[in-house]
Coordinates of C-alpha atoms in Angstrom, one line a residue:
Chain A
X1 CA 95.6 -17.5 155.8
X2 CA 98.4 -16.2 153.6
X3 CA 100.9 -13.8 155.0
X4 CA 99.8 -10.7 153.2
X5 CA 103.1 -8.9 153.7
X6 CA 104.5 -11.3 151.1
X7 CA 102.1 -10.3 148.4
X8 CA 102.9 -8.4 145.3
X9 CA 101.1 -5.1 144.7
X10 CA 99.3 -6.8 141.8
X11 CA 98.0 -9.7 144.0
X12 CA 97.1 -7.4 146.9
X13 CA 95.1 -5.1 144.6
X14 CA 93.2 -8.1 143.3
X15 CA 92.4 -9.4 146.7
X16 CA 91.2 -5.9 147.8
X17 CA 88.9 -5.3 144.8
X18 CA 87.5 -8.8 145.0
X19 CA 86.8 -8.2 148.7
X20 CA 89.0 -11.1 149.9
X21 CA 90.7 -8.7 152.3
X22 CA 89.9 -5.3 153.7
X23 CA 92.3 -2.4 153.2
X24 CA 92.5 -1.9 157.0
X25 CA 93.5 -5.5 157.5
X26 CA 96.2 -5.1 154.9
X27 CA 97.5 -1.9 156.4
X28 CA 97.5 -3.4 159.9
X29 CA 99.5 -6.4 158.8
X30 CA 102.2 -4.1 157.2
X31 CA 102.2 -1.7 160.2
X32 CA 102.7 -4.6 162.6
X33 CA 105.6 -5.9 160.6
X34 CA 107.0 -2.4 160.1
X35 CA 107.0 -1.7 163.9
X36 CA 108.3 -5.2 164.7
X37 CA 111.3 -5.0 162.3
X38 CA 112.2 -1.3 162.5
X39 CA 114.4 -1.7 165.5
X40 CA 116.4 -4.4 163.6
X41 CA 116.6 -2.6 160.2
X42 CA 116.2 1.1 161.0
X43 CA 114.4 1.4 157.7
X44 CA 111.9 4.1 158.7
X45 CA 112.6 7.5 160.2
X46 CA 108.9 8.2 160.8
X47 CA 106.0 5.7 160.9
X48 CA 102.6 7.4 160.2
X49 CA 100.3 4.8 161.9
X50 CA 97.2 7.0 162.4
X51 CA 97.3 8.6 159.0
X52 CA 97.7 5.1 157.4
X53 CA 94.8 3.6 159.3
X54 CA 92.5 6.5 158.5
X55 CA 93.4 6.3 154.8
X56 CA 92.8 2.5 154.8
X57 CA 89.3 3.0 156.3
X58 CA 88.6 5.5 153.6
X59 CA 89.5 3.0 150.9
X60 CA 87.3 0.4 152.6
X61 CA 84.4 2.8 152.3
X62 CA 85.1 3.3 148.6
X63 CA 85.0 -0.5 148.2
X64 CA 81.8 -0.9 150.2
X65 CA 80.2 1.8 148.1
X66 CA 81.3 -0.1 144.9
X67 CA 83.3 2.9 143.7
X68 CA 85.8 2.4 140.9
X69 CA 89.2 2.1 142.6
X70 CA 92.3 4.0 141.3
X71 CA 95.3 1.8 140.5
X72 CA 97.1 2.1 143.8
X73 CA 94.1 2.1 146.2
X74 CA 94.9 0.7 149.6
X75 CA 98.5 -0.2 148.8
X76 CA 100.8 0.4 151.8
X77 CA 103.7 2.4 150.6
X78 CA 106.9 3.8 152.1
X79 CA 108.1 7.2 151.0
X80 CA 111.8 8.2 151.1
X81 CA 112.2 11.0 153.6
X82 CA 113.4 13.3 150.8
X83 CA 109.9 13.8 149.5
X84 CA 107.9 16.6 151.1
X85 CA 104.7 15.3 152.7
X86 CA 102.2 17.9 154.0
X87 CA 101.9 17.7 157.8
X88 CA 104.3 14.8 158.0
X89 CA 107.9 15.5 159.2
X90 CA 110.4 15.4 156.3
X91 CA 114.0 15.3 157.4
X92 CA 116.1 14.6 154.3
X93 CA 117.7 12.2 156.9
X94 CA 119.7 15.3 158.1
X95 CA 119.8 17.0 161.4
X96 CA 119.4 20.3 159.5
X97 CA 115.7 19.4 158.9
X98 CA 115.1 17.1 162.0
X99 CA 111.9 18.9 162.9
X100 CA 110.8 20.2 159.5
X101 CA 107.1 19.7 158.7
X102 CA 106.3 20.8 155.1
X103 CA 103.3 22.9 154.3
X104 CA 102.8 21.1 150.9
X105 CA 103.1 17.7 149.2
X106 CA 105.6 16.9 146.5
X107 CA 103.9 16.3 143.1
X108 CA 104.6 12.5 143.3
X109 CA 103.2 12.3 146.8
X110 CA 100.0 14.1 145.8
X111 CA 99.6 11.8 142.8
X112 CA 99.9 8.6 144.8
X113 CA 97.5 10.2 147.4
X114 CA 95.0 10.9 144.6
X115 CA 95.4 7.2 143.7
X116 CA 94.3 6.4 147.3
X117 CA 97.6 4.9 148.4
X118 CA 98.2 4.3 152.1
X119 CA 101.4 6.0 153.2
X120 CA 102.9 4.0 156.0
X121 CA 105.8 6.3 156.8
X122 CA 109.0 8.0 155.7
X123 CA 112.0 5.8 154.9
X124 CA 115.6 6.3 155.9
X125 CA 118.4 7.1 153.5
X126 CA 121.8 8.7 153.2
X127 CA 121.3 12.4 154.3
X128 CA 120.4 14.5 151.3
X129 CA 120.8 11.3 149.2
X130 CA 124.6 11.6 149.4
X131 CA 125.9 8.0 149.5
X132 CA 125.8 4.5 148.2
X133 CA 125.3 2.6 151.5
X134 CA 122.8 4.3 153.7
X135 CA 125.5 5.0 156.3
X136 CA 125.5 8.7 155.8
X137 CA 122.1 9.1 157.4
X138 CA 122.1 11.4 160.4
X139 CA 119.6 8.9 161.9
X140 CA 121.8 5.8 161.8
X141 CA 122.5 3.2 159.1
X142 CA 119.9 0.9 157.7
X143 CA 120.6 -2.8 157.7
X144 CA 120.3 -5.2 154.8
X145 CA 117.5 -7.7 155.5
X146 CA 119.5 -10.5 153.8
X147 CA 122.4 -9.9 156.2
X148 CA 122.1 -7.5 159.1
X149 CA 125.9 -6.9 159.1
X150 CA 125.7 -5.5 155.6
X151 CA 124.5 -2.4 153.9
X152 CA 121.2 -2.4 151.9
X153 CA 122.8 0.0 149.4
X154 CA 122.1 3.7 149.1
X155 CA 121.1 6.3 149.0
X156 CA 117.5 4.9 149.1
X157 CA 118.5 2.4 151.9
X158 CA 115.3 2.4 153.9
X159 CA 113.0 2.1 150.9
X160 CA 114.9 -1.0 149.7
X161 CA 115.2 -2.7 153.2
X162 CA 111.5 -1.9 153.8
X163 CA 110.2 -3.5 150.6
X164 CA 112.5 -6.5 150.8
X165 CA 111.5 -7.3 154.3
X166 CA 107.8 -6.9 153.7
X167 CA 107.4 -3.7 155.8
X168 CA 105.6 -2.1 152.8
X169 CA 104.5 -3.3 149.4
X170 CA 106.5 -0.7 147.4
X171 CA 108.4 2.4 148.0
X172 CA 109.3 5.8 146.5
X173 CA 113.0 6.6 146.0
X174 CA 115.2 8.9 144.0
X175 CA 118.1 8.2 141.6
X176 CA 120.8 10.7 140.9
X177 CA 123.7 8.3 140.3
X178 CA 122.2 4.9 141.2
X179 CA 120.3 5.6 144.5
X180 CA 117.4 3.4 143.4
X181 CA 119.1 0.8 141.2
X182 CA 122.0 -0.1 143.6
X183 CA 119.9 -0.6 146.7
X184 CA 117.2 -2.5 144.7
X185 CA 120.0 -4.7 143.4
X186 CA 121.4 -5.3 147.0
X187 CA 117.9 -6.2 148.2
X188 CA 116.5 -8.4 145.4
X189 CA 114.1 -5.8 144.1
X190 CA 112.9 -4.2 140.9
X191 CA 113.9 -0.5 140.6
X192 CA 113.2 2.0 137.9
X193 CA 115.3 5.1 137.1
X194 CA 113.1 6.8 134.5
X195 CA 114.2 9.1 131.8
X196 CA 115.3 12.6 133.1
X197 CA 112.1 14.7 133.1
X198 CA 109.6 11.8 132.9
X199 CA 108.5 12.2 136.6
X200 CA 108.2 15.5 138.4
X201 CA 110.7 16.3 141.1
X202 CA 108.7 19.2 142.6
X203 CA 108.8 19.1 146.4
X204 CA 111.7 16.6 146.5
X205 CA 114.9 18.0 148.1
X206 CA 117.2 18.7 145.2
X207 CA 120.6 17.1 145.1
X208 CA 122.1 17.6 141.6
X209 CA 119.4 19.2 139.5
X210 CA 120.7 18.2 136.1
X211 CA 120.8 14.5 137.1
X212 CA 118.1 14.0 139.8
X213 CA 115.2 11.6 138.9
X214 CA 112.4 10.0 141.0
X215 CA 112.6 6.2 141.3
X216 CA 110.3 3.4 142.4
X217 CA 111.1 0.1 144.2
X218 CA 108.9 -2.9 144.0
X219 CA 109.0 -6.7 144.2
X220 CA 108.0 -7.2 140.6
X221 CA 108.2 -5.5 137.2
X222 CA 104.4 -5.3 136.9
X223 CA 104.1 -3.6 140.3
X224 CA 106.8 -1.1 139.2
X225 CA 105.0 -0.3 135.9
X226 CA 101.8 0.3 137.7
X227 CA 103.4 2.9 140.0
X228 CA 105.1 4.7 137.1
X229 CA 101.7 4.8 135.3
X230 CA 100.5 7.0 138.2
X231 CA 103.6 9.2 138.8
X232 CA 104.8 9.9 135.2
X233 CA 103.9 13.1 133.4
X234 CA 104.4 16.7 132.8
X235 CA 104.2 19.1 135.8
X236 CA 104.1 22.9 135.5
X237 CA 105.8 23.0 138.9
X238 CA 108.9 21.2 137.4
X239 CA 109.9 22.9 134.2
X240 CA 112.3 20.1 133.4
X241 CA 109.4 17.6 132.9
X242 CA 108.7 16.4 129.4
X243 CA 105.5 17.3 127.6
X244 CA 105.6 13.9 125.8
X245 CA 102.4 11.9 126.5
X246 CA 102.8 9.1 129.0
X247 CA 102.5 5.6 127.7
X248 CA 100.5 2.8 129.4
X249 CA 103.4 0.8 130.9
X250 CA 101.2 -2.2 131.9
X251 CA 99.6 -2.7 128.5
X252 CA 101.6 -5.3 126.5
X253 CA 104.0 -5.8 129.4
X254 CA 104.0 -9.5 128.5
X255 CA 105.0 -8.9 124.9
X256 CA 108.3 -10.7 125.3
X257 CA 111.8 -10.1 123.8
X258 CA 111.6 -12.0 120.6
X259 CA 113.7 -10.3 118.0
X260 CA 114.8 -7.6 120.4
X261 CA 118.5 -6.6 119.9
X262 CA 120.3 -6.4 123.3
X263 CA 123.9 -5.2 123.7
X264 CA 126.5 -6.2 126.3
X265 CA 128.9 -3.2 126.7
X266 CA 132.4 -4.7 127.0
X267 CA 133.6 -1.8 129.2
X268 CA 131.1 -3.0 131.9
X269 CA 132.6 -6.5 132.0
X270 CA 136.3 -5.9 131.8
X271 CA 137.6 -6.5 135.3
X272 CA 134.2 -7.3 136.7
X273 CA 134.1 -9.7 139.7
X274 CA 133.9 -13.1 138.0
X275 CA 131.0 -14.2 140.2
X276 CA 128.9 -11.2 139.3
X277 CA 130.0 -11.6 135.7
X278 CA 128.7 -15.2 135.6
X279 CA 125.3 -14.0 136.9
X280 CA 124.9 -11.4 134.1
X281 CA 126.2 -13.9 131.5
X282 CA 123.6 -16.4 132.6
X283 CA 120.9 -13.7 132.4
X284 CA 121.9 -12.8 128.9
X285 CA 121.7 -16.5 127.9
X286 CA 118.2 -16.6 129.4
X287 CA 117.2 -13.6 127.3
X288 CA 118.7 -15.2 124.2
X289 CA 116.7 -18.4 124.9
X290 CA 113.6 -16.2 125.1
X291 CA 114.4 -14.9 121.5
X292 CA 116.5 -11.8 122.1
X293 CA 119.5 -11.2 119.8
X294 CA 122.6 -10.6 122.0
X295 CA 125.7 -8.8 120.7
X296 CA 128.8 -7.1 122.2
X297 CA 128.9 -3.3 122.0
X298 CA 131.3 -0.6 123.1
X299 CA 130.7 2.5 125.2
X300 CA 134.2 4.0 124.9
X301 CA 133.9 6.8 127.5
X302 CA 132.6 4.6 130.3
X303 CA 135.8 5.0 132.3
X304 CA 135.3 8.8 132.6
X305 CA 131.9 8.5 134.2
X306 CA 132.9 8.6 137.9
X307 CA 135.2 11.7 137.5
X308 CA 132.6 13.5 135.4
X309 CA 129.8 12.6 137.9
X310 CA 131.7 13.6 141.0
X311 CA 132.5 17.0 139.6
X312 CA 128.9 17.8 138.4
X313 CA 127.2 16.4 141.6
X314 CA 129.1 18.4 144.3
X315 CA 128.9 21.5 142.2
X316 CA 125.2 21.4 141.9
X317 CA 124.9 20.3 145.5
X318 CA 126.8 23.3 146.8
X319 CA 124.3 25.5 145.0
X320 CA 121.2 23.5 146.1
X321 CA 122.2 23.2 149.7
X322 CA 123.1 26.9 149.9
X323 CA 119.4 27.6 150.7
X324 CA 119.6 25.7 154.0
X325 CA 120.6 28.6 156.2
X326 CA 118.4 28.0 159.2
X327 CA 116.6 31.4 158.7
X328 CA 113.3 30.4 157.2
X329 CA 113.1 26.8 158.5
X330 CA 115.4 24.1 159.8
X331 CA 118.6 24.3 161.8
X332 CA 121.8 26.2 160.8
X333 CA 124.6 25.0 158.6
X334 CA 126.6 23.6 161.5
X335 CA 124.1 20.7 161.5
X336 CA 125.3 19.3 158.2
X337 CA 126.9 15.9 158.5
X338 CA 130.4 15.1 157.2
X339 CA 129.5 13.9 153.7
X340 CA 127.3 17.0 153.0
X341 CA 130.1 19.3 154.2
X342 CA 132.6 17.4 152.1
X343 CA 130.5 17.8 148.9
X344 CA 129.6 21.4 149.6
X345 CA 133.4 22.2 149.9
X346 CA 134.3 20.3 146.8
X347 CA 131.5 21.9 144.8
X348 CA 132.1 25.4 146.0
X349 CA 135.7 24.9 145.0
X350 CA 134.9 23.5 141.6
X351 CA 132.6 26.5 140.8
X352 CA 134.8 29.2 142.4
X353 CA 136.4 31.9 140.3
X354 CA 139.2 30.5 138.0
X355 CA 138.2 26.8 138.3
X356 CA 134.8 26.7 136.5
X357 CA 136.2 25.9 133.1
X358 CA 138.6 23.3 134.3
X359 CA 136.1 21.3 136.3
X360 CA 132.3 21.9 135.7
X361 CA 132.5 23.0 132.1
X362 CA 135.0 20.2 131.3
X363 CA 132.7 17.7 133.0
X364 CA 129.7 18.9 131.0
X365 CA 131.6 18.4 127.8
X366 CA 132.7 14.9 128.7
X367 CA 129.1 14.3 129.7
X368 CA 128.1 15.0 126.1
X369 CA 130.6 12.3 124.9
X370 CA 129.2 9.8 127.4
X371 CA 125.6 10.5 126.2
X372 CA 126.8 10.2 122.5
X373 CA 128.2 6.8 123.3
X374 CA 124.7 5.6 124.3
X375 CA 123.0 7.4 121.4
X376 CA 125.4 5.7 118.9
X377 CA 124.9 2.3 120.6
X378 CA 121.1 2.6 120.3
X379 CA 121.5 2.8 116.5
X380 CA 122.4 -0.9 116.6
X381 CA 120.6 -2.3 119.7
X382 CA 117.2 -1.8 121.3
X383 CA 118.5 -2.1 124.9
X384 CA 121.7 -2.8 126.9
X385 CA 122.1 -5.1 129.8
X386 CA 124.8 -4.5 132.4
X387 CA 125.7 -5.2 136.1
X388 CA 124.5 -2.7 138.7
X389 CA 127.2 -2.8 141.3
X390 CA 130.9 -3.9 141.0
X391 CA 130.5 -5.7 144.4
X392 CA 128.0 -7.6 146.5
X393 CA 126.4 -5.8 149.4
X394 CA 129.4 -4.8 151.6
X395 CA 129.9 -4.8 155.4
X396 CA 128.7 -1.8 157.4
X397 CA 131.7 0.4 158.1
X398 CA 133.9 -1.1 155.4
X399 CA 134.0 1.9 153.1
X400 CA 132.7 4.7 155.2
X401 CA 136.0 6.4 155.9
X402 CA 137.2 6.4 152.3
X403 CA 135.1 8.6 150.2
X404 CA 136.8 7.8 146.9
X405 CA 136.3 4.1 147.3
X406 CA 132.6 4.7 148.2
X407 CA 132.3 6.9 145.0
X408 CA 133.7 4.1 142.9
X409 CA 130.8 1.9 144.0
X410 CA 128.7 3.9 141.6
X411 CA 130.8 3.0 138.5
X412 CA 128.1 1.1 136.6
X413 CA 125.2 3.4 137.5
X414 CA 126.3 7.0 137.1
X415 CA 126.7 7.0 133.3
X416 CA 123.0 6.4 132.8
X417 CA 122.2 9.5 134.8
X418 CA 124.8 11.5 132.9
X419 CA 123.1 10.4 129.7
X420 CA 119.6 11.1 131.0
X421 CA 118.3 7.7 129.8
X422 CA 116.1 5.2 131.7
X423 CA 117.3 2.0 133.4
X424 CA 115.4 -0.8 135.0
X425 CA 117.1 -3.1 137.5
X426 CA 115.7 -6.6 138.1
X427 CA 116.8 -9.3 140.4
X428 CA 119.2 -11.7 138.6
X429 CA 120.2 -14.2 141.3
X430 CA 122.2 -14.7 144.4
X431 CA 125.9 -15.2 145.3
X432 CA 126.6 -16.6 148.8
X433 CA 123.1 -15.8 149.8
X434 CA 123.4 -12.1 148.7
X435 CA 121.2 -10.6 145.9
X436 CA 122.6 -9.5 142.6
X437 CA 120.7 -7.3 140.1
X438 CA 120.9 -6.6 136.4
X439 CA 120.3 -3.3 134.6
X440 CA 118.3 -3.1 131.4
X441 CA 119.1 0.3 129.9
X442 CA 117.3 1.9 127.0
X443 CA 117.1 5.1 124.9
X444 CA 115.2 8.3 126.1
X445 CA 111.6 7.5 127.1
X446 CA 111.9 3.7 126.4
X447 CA 110.5 2.7 129.9
X448 CA 107.8 0.6 128.2
X449 CA 110.3 -1.5 126.4
X450 CA 112.5 -1.9 129.6
X451 CA 109.4 -3.2 131.5
X452 CA 108.7 -5.7 128.7
X453 CA 112.3 -7.0 128.7
X454 CA 112.4 -7.0 132.5
X455 CA 109.1 -8.8 132.7
X456 CA 110.1 -11.6 130.2
X457 CA 113.2 -12.3 132.2
X458 CA 111.4 -12.1 135.6
X459 CA 108.7 -14.5 134.5
X460 CA 111.3 -17.0 133.4
X461 CA 113.5 -16.7 136.5
X462 CA 111.1 -15.6 139.3
X463 CA 114.0 -14.5 141.6
X464 CA 111.5 -12.2 143.4
X465 CA 110.0 -15.2 145.1
X466 CA 113.1 -15.5 147.2
X467 CA 112.7 -13.7 150.5
X468 CA 115.1 -12.9 153.3
X469 CA 114.8 -14.9 156.6
X470 CA 113.9 -12.1 158.9
Chain B
X1 CA 146.1 20.8 143.0
X2 CA 145.1 21.5 146.6
X3 CA 141.9 23.1 147.9
X4 CA 142.3 26.1 150.2
X5 CA 139.8 24.6 152.6
X6 CA 139.4 27.5 155.0
X7 CA 138.8 29.9 152.1
X8 CA 136.3 27.7 150.4
X9 CA 134.5 27.0 153.7
X10 CA 134.1 30.7 154.2
X11 CA 132.6 31.0 150.6
X12 CA 130.2 28.2 151.5
X13 CA 129.3 29.7 154.8
X14 CA 130.4 26.5 156.7
X15 CA 132.3 26.6 160.0
X16 CA 134.8 23.7 160.1
X17 CA 136.9 22.6 163.0
X18 CA 140.7 22.4 162.4
X19 CA 140.3 18.6 162.5
X20 CA 137.6 18.7 159.8
X21 CA 139.8 21.0 157.7
X22 CA 142.6 18.5 157.9
X23 CA 140.5 15.5 157.2
X24 CA 138.5 16.9 154.3
X25 CA 141.7 18.4 152.9
X26 CA 143.4 15.0 152.7
X27 CA 140.3 13.2 151.4
X28 CA 139.5 15.9 148.7
X29 CA 143.1 16.0 147.5
X30 CA 142.7 12.4 146.6
X31 CA 139.4 13.0 144.8
X32 CA 140.9 16.0 142.9
X33 CA 143.8 13.7 141.8
X34 CA 141.3 11.3 140.5
X35 CA 139.6 14.1 138.5
X36 CA 142.8 14.7 136.4
X37 CA 141.7 11.5 134.5
X38 CA 139.5 13.8 132.5
X39 CA 142.5 15.6 131.0
X40 CA 142.9 12.5 128.8
X41 CA 139.7 13.4 127.0
X42 CA 139.9 15.9 124.1
X43 CA 137.0 18.3 124.3
X44 CA 138.0 21.3 122.3
X45 CA 135.2 20.9 119.8
X46 CA 132.6 19.4 122.1
X47 CA 129.4 21.3 123.0
X48 CA 128.7 21.1 126.8
X49 CA 125.4 19.5 127.8
X50 CA 122.7 21.9 128.8
X51 CA 119.3 20.2 129.2
X52 CA 119.9 16.5 128.7
X53 CA 116.8 15.5 126.7
X54 CA 116.8 18.8 124.8
X55 CA 114.0 20.8 126.4
X56 CA 114.4 24.6 126.0
X57 CA 112.6 27.8 126.9
X58 CA 109.7 26.3 128.9
X59 CA 107.2 29.0 129.6
X60 CA 103.7 29.3 131.0
X61 CA 101.0 31.9 131.1
X62 CA 101.5 34.5 133.8
X63 CA 98.3 33.8 135.6
X64 CA 97.8 33.8 139.4
X65 CA 97.2 30.4 140.9
X66 CA 96.1 29.3 144.3
X67 CA 99.1 29.1 146.6
X68 CA 100.1 28.7 150.3
X69 CA 98.6 31.2 152.7
X70 CA 101.1 33.4 154.6
X71 CA 100.4 31.4 157.7
X72 CA 101.2 28.1 155.9
X73 CA 104.3 29.5 154.3
X74 CA 105.6 30.6 157.7
X75 CA 104.5 27.4 159.5
X76 CA 108.1 26.0 159.7
X77 CA 109.7 29.3 160.7
X78 CA 110.9 29.5 164.3
X79 CA 111.0 33.3 164.6
X80 CA 108.3 35.5 163.0
X81 CA 107.2 39.0 163.6
X82 CA 103.8 40.4 162.3
X83 CA 103.7 37.8 159.5
X84 CA 107.4 38.2 158.5
X85 CA 110.4 36.1 159.0
X86 CA 112.6 37.6 161.7
X87 CA 116.3 37.6 161.0
X88 CA 119.4 38.7 162.8
X89 CA 120.3 42.4 162.3
X90 CA 122.9 42.9 159.5
X91 CA 123.4 46.6 159.9
X92 CA 124.6 48.1 163.3
X93 CA 122.7 51.1 164.7
X94 CA 124.4 54.2 163.4
X95 CA 125.0 52.7 160.0
X96 CA 123.3 54.6 157.2

């Protein structure tokens, strides 16, 4: 008997629809593993065993009745605890909402429920999604399954650790400045940060509204495309979502990269750790061997990304977190953790009378220049490849007392959010036993192309087959 | 540039301990120093970003839709009174 917790979503779906396994057996196997590993990893804040088993039984009835199954039927999924789930505690990993039970589902959760997904529980993360390590959770840090002394990345720390360790088959996450891509990279996973407005954020706790996107973490590119097929689309409850029709991301996913022009932005490689650089160089050679045309490009305002991002983000946070006053629901403002307080202070200052032009307005202008860099680059190339993180997964505690150093960990991811464009990260190898990921970045609404490039590289290298020993 | 932490904390409705004020002050001074990097960029003729992919004036028909019941909407509220959220008094008795 195969260990089903090692399966991809694609293979598990096939086994389910061909009746080689029951949805309940699949769910039970993942639940057992989730419960067994949670003490070690602290990847879940809430495990919803009863709800999961009931849903799995429902899927089995659909199969017995020979009903047509929706794309994610029976797939055991973890949901970042930032997504409102009706009747299931949703904490934002903060003591402010430690007992909050929402009366409604976020749009993405209701879409995956309509697709008959099995929700196994709510995953841990940096409180309010503020962080790049998972250590800012008010419910304790999550551990990296590849090395328990190291962080799994953040803010979607629990989602990454859970998928990498086989606690769930895929997970929902968010990405405001790298919160899907960096943990996916630290845990040998595929992560999508879609175009701003491609997936509805309704019912997901807002961090920085002009940057927030919903992400998905999976073992393979195919699995990821399958989830985006379900979640993407316009939503009248989120006015920032695009009315553009959604493409079928699975169709032609194996089209390959022949003739595709791919750029390497030199600003992302100057001063990069030589070991990480050699991983990305090797990946670009692989893509070249597969028929892509590689060239050097320049994104001249890259170096201003972090400063721009860390002005815009706290400003929007100070506004979004103002609603948590403990009057209508949740605990009072004394319950905010240190990083949330720090960001509220910084943002309140940046938006306060006399400083708006110097900080927020200035940052929104530099943001235009950063977006223009990408728009200009895409006149000459179809996509860009780049590293995800300047470092390997770091030790727990290493950066937690130095906010600026922690902020600089986002150096290769934030510009994509500032530009609003999509980026896919795929596993690209290992250094000293620790995973390294690569970003494939494209113009607005180019997710289909990114999956094609990611898939071609993945099928050649198959890094996703490596698993942590846990 | 230094942040007047106690003033800003008051604006943000946060109560900070003296130790927090000191710690955040030092940490945020370092972050503000880092922000000065943006002064190198000339932006006099640059339009600030509004909506990043260019959406504007999103509207919908003003038609009533099914929504949460009052009971559901209050389900997470600790103190309610006759279907309303109960809050601390703001005005003292005798105020007009």
